[in-house]
Coordinates of C-alpha atoms in Angstrom, one line a residue:
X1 CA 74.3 135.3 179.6
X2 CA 74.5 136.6 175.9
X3 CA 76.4 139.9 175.4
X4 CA 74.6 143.0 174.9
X5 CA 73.9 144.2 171.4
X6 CA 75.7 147.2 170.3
X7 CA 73.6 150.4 169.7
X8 CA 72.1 150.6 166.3
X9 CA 72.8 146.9 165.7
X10 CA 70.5 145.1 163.8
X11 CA 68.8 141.7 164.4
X12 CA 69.7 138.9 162.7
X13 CA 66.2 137.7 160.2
X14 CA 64.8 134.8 161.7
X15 CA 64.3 132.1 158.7
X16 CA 61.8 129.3 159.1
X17 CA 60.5 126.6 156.3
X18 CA 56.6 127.0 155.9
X19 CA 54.4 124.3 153.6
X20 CA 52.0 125.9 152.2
X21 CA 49.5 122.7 150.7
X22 CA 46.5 123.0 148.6
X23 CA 44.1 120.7 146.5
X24 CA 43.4 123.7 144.4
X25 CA 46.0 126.8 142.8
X26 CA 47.3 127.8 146.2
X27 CA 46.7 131.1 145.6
X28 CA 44.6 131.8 148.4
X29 CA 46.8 129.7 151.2
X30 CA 49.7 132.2 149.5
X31 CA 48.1 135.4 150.5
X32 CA 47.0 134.4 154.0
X33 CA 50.9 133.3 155.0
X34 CA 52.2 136.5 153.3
X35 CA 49.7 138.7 155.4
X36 CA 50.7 137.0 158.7
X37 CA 54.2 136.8 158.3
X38 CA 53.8 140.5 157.5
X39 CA 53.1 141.0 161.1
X40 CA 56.1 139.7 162.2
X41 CA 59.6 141.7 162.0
X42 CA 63.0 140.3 161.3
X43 CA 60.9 136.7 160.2
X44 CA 61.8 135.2 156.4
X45 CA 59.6 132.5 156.0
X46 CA 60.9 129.4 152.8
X47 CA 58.3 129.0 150.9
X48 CA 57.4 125.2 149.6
X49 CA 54.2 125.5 147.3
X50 CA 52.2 122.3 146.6
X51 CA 49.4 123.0 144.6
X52 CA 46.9 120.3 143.5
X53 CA 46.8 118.3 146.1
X54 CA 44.4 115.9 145.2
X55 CA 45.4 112.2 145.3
X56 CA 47.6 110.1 148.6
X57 CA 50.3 109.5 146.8
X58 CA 50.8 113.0 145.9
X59 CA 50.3 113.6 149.9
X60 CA 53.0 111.6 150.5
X61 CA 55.1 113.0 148.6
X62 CA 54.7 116.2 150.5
X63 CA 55.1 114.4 153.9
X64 CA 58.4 113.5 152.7
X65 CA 59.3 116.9 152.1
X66 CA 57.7 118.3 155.3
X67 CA 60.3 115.7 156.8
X68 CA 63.2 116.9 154.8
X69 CA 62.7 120.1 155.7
X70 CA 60.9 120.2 159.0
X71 CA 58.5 123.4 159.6
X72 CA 55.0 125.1 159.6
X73 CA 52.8 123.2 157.5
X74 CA 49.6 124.9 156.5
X75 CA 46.9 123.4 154.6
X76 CA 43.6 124.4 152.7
X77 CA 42.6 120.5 152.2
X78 CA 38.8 120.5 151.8
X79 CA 38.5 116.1 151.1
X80 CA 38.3 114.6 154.7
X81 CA 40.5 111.9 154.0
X82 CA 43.0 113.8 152.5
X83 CA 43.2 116.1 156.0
X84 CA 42.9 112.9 158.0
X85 CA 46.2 111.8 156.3
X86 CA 48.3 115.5 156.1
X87 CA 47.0 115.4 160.0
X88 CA 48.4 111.9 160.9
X89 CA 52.0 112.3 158.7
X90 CA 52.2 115.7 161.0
X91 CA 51.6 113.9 164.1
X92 CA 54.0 111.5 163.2
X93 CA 56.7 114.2 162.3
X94 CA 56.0 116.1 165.5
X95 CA 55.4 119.1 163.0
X96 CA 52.7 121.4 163.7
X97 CA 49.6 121.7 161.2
X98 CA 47.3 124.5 160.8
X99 CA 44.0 124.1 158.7
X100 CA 44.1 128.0 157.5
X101 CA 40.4 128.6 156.9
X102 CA 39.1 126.3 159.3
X103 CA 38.5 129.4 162.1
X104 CA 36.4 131.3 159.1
X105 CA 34.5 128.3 157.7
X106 CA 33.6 127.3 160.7
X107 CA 32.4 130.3 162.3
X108 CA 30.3 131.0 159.1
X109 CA 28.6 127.4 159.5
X110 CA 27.5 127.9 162.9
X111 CA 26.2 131.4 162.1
X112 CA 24.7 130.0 159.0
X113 CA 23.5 127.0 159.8
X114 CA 24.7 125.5 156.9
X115 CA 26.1 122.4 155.4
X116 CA 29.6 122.1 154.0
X117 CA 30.8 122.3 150.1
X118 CA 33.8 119.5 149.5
X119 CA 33.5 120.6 146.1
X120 CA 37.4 121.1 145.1
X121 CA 38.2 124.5 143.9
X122 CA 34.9 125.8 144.1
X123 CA 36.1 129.4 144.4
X124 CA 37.5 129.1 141.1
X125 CA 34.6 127.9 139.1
X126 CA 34.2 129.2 135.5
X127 CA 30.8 131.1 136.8
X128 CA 29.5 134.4 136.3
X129 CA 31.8 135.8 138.6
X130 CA 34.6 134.3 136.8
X131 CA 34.0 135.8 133.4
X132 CA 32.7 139.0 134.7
X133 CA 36.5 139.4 135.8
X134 CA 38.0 138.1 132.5
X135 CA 36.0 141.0 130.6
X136 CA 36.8 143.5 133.0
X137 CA 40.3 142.6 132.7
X138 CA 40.1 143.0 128.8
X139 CA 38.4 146.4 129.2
X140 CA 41.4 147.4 131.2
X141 CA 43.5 146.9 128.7
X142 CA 41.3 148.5 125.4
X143 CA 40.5 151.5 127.9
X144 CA 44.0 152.2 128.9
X145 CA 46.6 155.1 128.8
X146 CA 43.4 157.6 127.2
X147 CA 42.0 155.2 125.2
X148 CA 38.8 154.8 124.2
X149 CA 36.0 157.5 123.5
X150 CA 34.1 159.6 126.5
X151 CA 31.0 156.9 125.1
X152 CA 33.4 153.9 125.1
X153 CA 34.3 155.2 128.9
X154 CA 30.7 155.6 129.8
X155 CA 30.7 151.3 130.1
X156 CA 33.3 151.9 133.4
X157 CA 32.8 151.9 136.5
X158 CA 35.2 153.9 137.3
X159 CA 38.1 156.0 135.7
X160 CA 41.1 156.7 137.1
X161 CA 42.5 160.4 136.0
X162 CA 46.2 161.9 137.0
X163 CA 49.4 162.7 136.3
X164 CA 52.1 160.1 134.5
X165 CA 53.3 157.9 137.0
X166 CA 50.9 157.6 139.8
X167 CA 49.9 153.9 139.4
X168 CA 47.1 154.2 137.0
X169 CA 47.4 151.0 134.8
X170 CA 48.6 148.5 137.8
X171 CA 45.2 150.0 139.9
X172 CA 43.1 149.4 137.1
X173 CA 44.3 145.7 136.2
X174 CA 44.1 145.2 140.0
X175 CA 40.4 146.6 140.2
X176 CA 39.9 144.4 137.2
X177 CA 40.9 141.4 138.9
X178 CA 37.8 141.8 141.3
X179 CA 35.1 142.2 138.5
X180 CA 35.7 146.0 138.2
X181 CA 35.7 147.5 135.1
X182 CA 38.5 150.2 135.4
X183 CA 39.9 152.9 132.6
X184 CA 42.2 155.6 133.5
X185 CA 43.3 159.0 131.4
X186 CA 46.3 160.4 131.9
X187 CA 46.7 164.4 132.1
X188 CA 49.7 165.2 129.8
X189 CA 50.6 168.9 130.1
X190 CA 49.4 171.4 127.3
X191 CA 47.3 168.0 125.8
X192 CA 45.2 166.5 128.5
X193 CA 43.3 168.3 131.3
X194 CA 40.3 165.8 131.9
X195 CA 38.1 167.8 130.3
X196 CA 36.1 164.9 128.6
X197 CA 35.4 163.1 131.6
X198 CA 33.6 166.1 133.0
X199 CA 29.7 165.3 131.2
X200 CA 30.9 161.1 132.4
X201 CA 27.1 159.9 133.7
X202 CA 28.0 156.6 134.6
X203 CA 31.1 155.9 136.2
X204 CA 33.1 157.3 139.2
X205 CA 35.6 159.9 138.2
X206 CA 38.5 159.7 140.7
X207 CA 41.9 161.5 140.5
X208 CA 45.1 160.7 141.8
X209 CA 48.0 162.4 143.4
X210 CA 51.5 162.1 144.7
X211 CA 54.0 164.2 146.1
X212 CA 56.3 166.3 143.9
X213 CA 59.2 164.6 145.5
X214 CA 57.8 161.6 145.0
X215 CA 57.3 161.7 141.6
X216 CA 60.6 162.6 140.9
X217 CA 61.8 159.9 142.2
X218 CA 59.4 157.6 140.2
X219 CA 60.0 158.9 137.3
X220 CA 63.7 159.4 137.8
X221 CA 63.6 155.7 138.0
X222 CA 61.8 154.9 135.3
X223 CA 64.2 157.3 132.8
X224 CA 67.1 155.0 134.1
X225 CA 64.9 151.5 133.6
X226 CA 64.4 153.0 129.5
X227 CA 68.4 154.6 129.3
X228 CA 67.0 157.6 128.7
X229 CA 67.9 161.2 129.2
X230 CA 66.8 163.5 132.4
X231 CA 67.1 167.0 131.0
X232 CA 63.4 167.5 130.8
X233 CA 60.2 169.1 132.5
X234 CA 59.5 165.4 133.0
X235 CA 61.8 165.2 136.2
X236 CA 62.2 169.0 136.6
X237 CA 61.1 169.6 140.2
X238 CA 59.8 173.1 139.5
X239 CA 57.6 171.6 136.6
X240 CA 56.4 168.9 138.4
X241 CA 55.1 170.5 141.2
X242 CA 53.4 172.5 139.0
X243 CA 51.9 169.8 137.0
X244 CA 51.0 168.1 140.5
X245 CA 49.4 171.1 141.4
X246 CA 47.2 172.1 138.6
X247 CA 46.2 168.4 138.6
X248 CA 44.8 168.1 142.0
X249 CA 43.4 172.2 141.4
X250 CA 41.5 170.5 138.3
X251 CA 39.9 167.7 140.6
X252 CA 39.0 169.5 143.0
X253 CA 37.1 172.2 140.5
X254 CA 35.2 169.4 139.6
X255 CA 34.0 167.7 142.4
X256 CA 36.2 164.1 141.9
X257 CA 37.2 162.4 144.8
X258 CA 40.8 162.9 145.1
X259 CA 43.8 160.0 146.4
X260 CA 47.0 160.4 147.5
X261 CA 48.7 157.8 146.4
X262 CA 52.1 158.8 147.9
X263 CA 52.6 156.4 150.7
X264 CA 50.2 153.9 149.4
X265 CA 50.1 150.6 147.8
X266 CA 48.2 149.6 144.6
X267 CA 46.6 147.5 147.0
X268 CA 45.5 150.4 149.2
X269 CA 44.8 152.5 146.5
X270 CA 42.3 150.0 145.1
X271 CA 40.9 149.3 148.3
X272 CA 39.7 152.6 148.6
X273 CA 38.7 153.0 145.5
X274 CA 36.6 150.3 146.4
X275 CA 35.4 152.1 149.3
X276 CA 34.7 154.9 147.2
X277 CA 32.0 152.8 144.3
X278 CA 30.5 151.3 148.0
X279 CA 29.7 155.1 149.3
X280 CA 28.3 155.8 145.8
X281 CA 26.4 152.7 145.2
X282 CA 24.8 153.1 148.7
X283 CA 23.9 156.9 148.4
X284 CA 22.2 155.7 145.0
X285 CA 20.2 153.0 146.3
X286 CA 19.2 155.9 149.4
X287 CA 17.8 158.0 146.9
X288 CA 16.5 156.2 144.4
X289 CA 13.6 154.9 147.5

């Protein structure tokens, strides 16, 4: 019987090699393992990446390194022969295989009724889609940090407004990254108040918040990242609960939907940002019957 754990003593992380095989970037295969993995506590997975997978001798080559290295091979293979093979080296290395969009893809045929695609890569053909995001991504960038006139802004679909700090830029190249076209415009105090988004027609206005504390701590951060010095209103806890305040006073007096972004990823705060254009695009479509 293994002795007792002392009080307050932590659990040794749990590390475990995972193979993570495409025929295309990887990039989706990536995500999926991160968000399950997530779920588990005190679990490190080692990552081995093979992207590209597109030929049996490069399939081999990962079968020697599933061997070298035994663990949880996962696999978005979409060529049947390809699978056949990953599936028999597996079987023959008594390692287990998981096809990661198989449940999805083939719940979606059923419903659908539906042939299969074994087009390669498919999701990341240079389509509409595809260049829709690329042009959002560059009118992130022009339409960043203020800039850009209230008619250059009316071409958004939404603008992000707050205080310096609260995630602005990374939301808005996120947002960009699924086809939305994202500005923000920061409220600097004594220049900026948002006052020129106010007579906006087009896109969704949205401001963002944090905690006084918070930002503090943010900023604090970011003054020791530059070697810069703190004696200023810009870490000044008094000030910046008074910038903070008169921030989310000013959204509120005009109606914006309002996010904390405080305990929140850029993910989450895109998300419901997301959430928020849906709403809108749905109460449009209501009235405009």
């Amino acid at each position: 019987m293994s002795p007792a754990r002392p009080p307050g003593a932590h659990r040794l992380a749990t590390y475990f090699h995972v193979h993570l095989v495409s025929d295309s970037t990887g990039e989706t295969l990536n995500a999926m393992a991160k968000a399950v993995v997530a779920r588990f506590d005190g679990v490190i997975p080692i990552e081995h990446i093979y992207a590209l997978v597109r030929s049996s001798k490069q399939l081999d080559r990962v079968l020697e390194e599933v061997a070298a290295a035994p663990g949880v091979v996962l696999h978005t293979l979409v060529d049947r022969e390809l699978r056949e093979q990953l599936e028999e080296g597996c079987r023959r290395l008594d390692m287990p295989q998981i096809g990661a969009l198989d449940p999805l893809v083939g719940a979606l045929s059923r419903y659908l009724g539906a042939a299969l695609s074994t087009r390669v890569g498919a999701q990341h053909a240079l389509d509409h889609e595809y260049f829709n995001r690329i042009a959002a991504l560059d009118y992130a960038m022009a339409h960043d940090d203020g800039q850009g006139t209230a008619e250059q802004l009316e071409s958004a679909d939404v603008v992000l407004c707050g205080v310096s700090r609260t995630s602005k830029t990374p939301t808005c190249i996120y947002l960009a990254h699924r086809g939305i076209r994202a500005a923000n415009v920061p409220l600097v105090p004594g220049q900026e108040d948002g006052e020129r988004l106010v007579a906006l027609r087009n896109p969704l206005v949205v401001g963002l918040t944090v905690s006084p504390d918070r930002l503090v701590q943010i900023r604090k951060n970011r003054l020791d990242g530059l070697n810069a010095n703190r004696a200023s209103n810009y870490v000044d806890h008094d000030a910046v609960r008074e910038e903070t305040v008169k921030a989310r006073r000013a959204f509120e007096r005009r109606g914006w939907p309002v996010i904390d972004v405080t305990r929140r990823s850029v993910e989450e705060t895109a998300a419901a940002i997301v959430n928020l254009l849906s709403e809108r695009r749905t109460h449009r479509l209501g009235t405009s019957w």
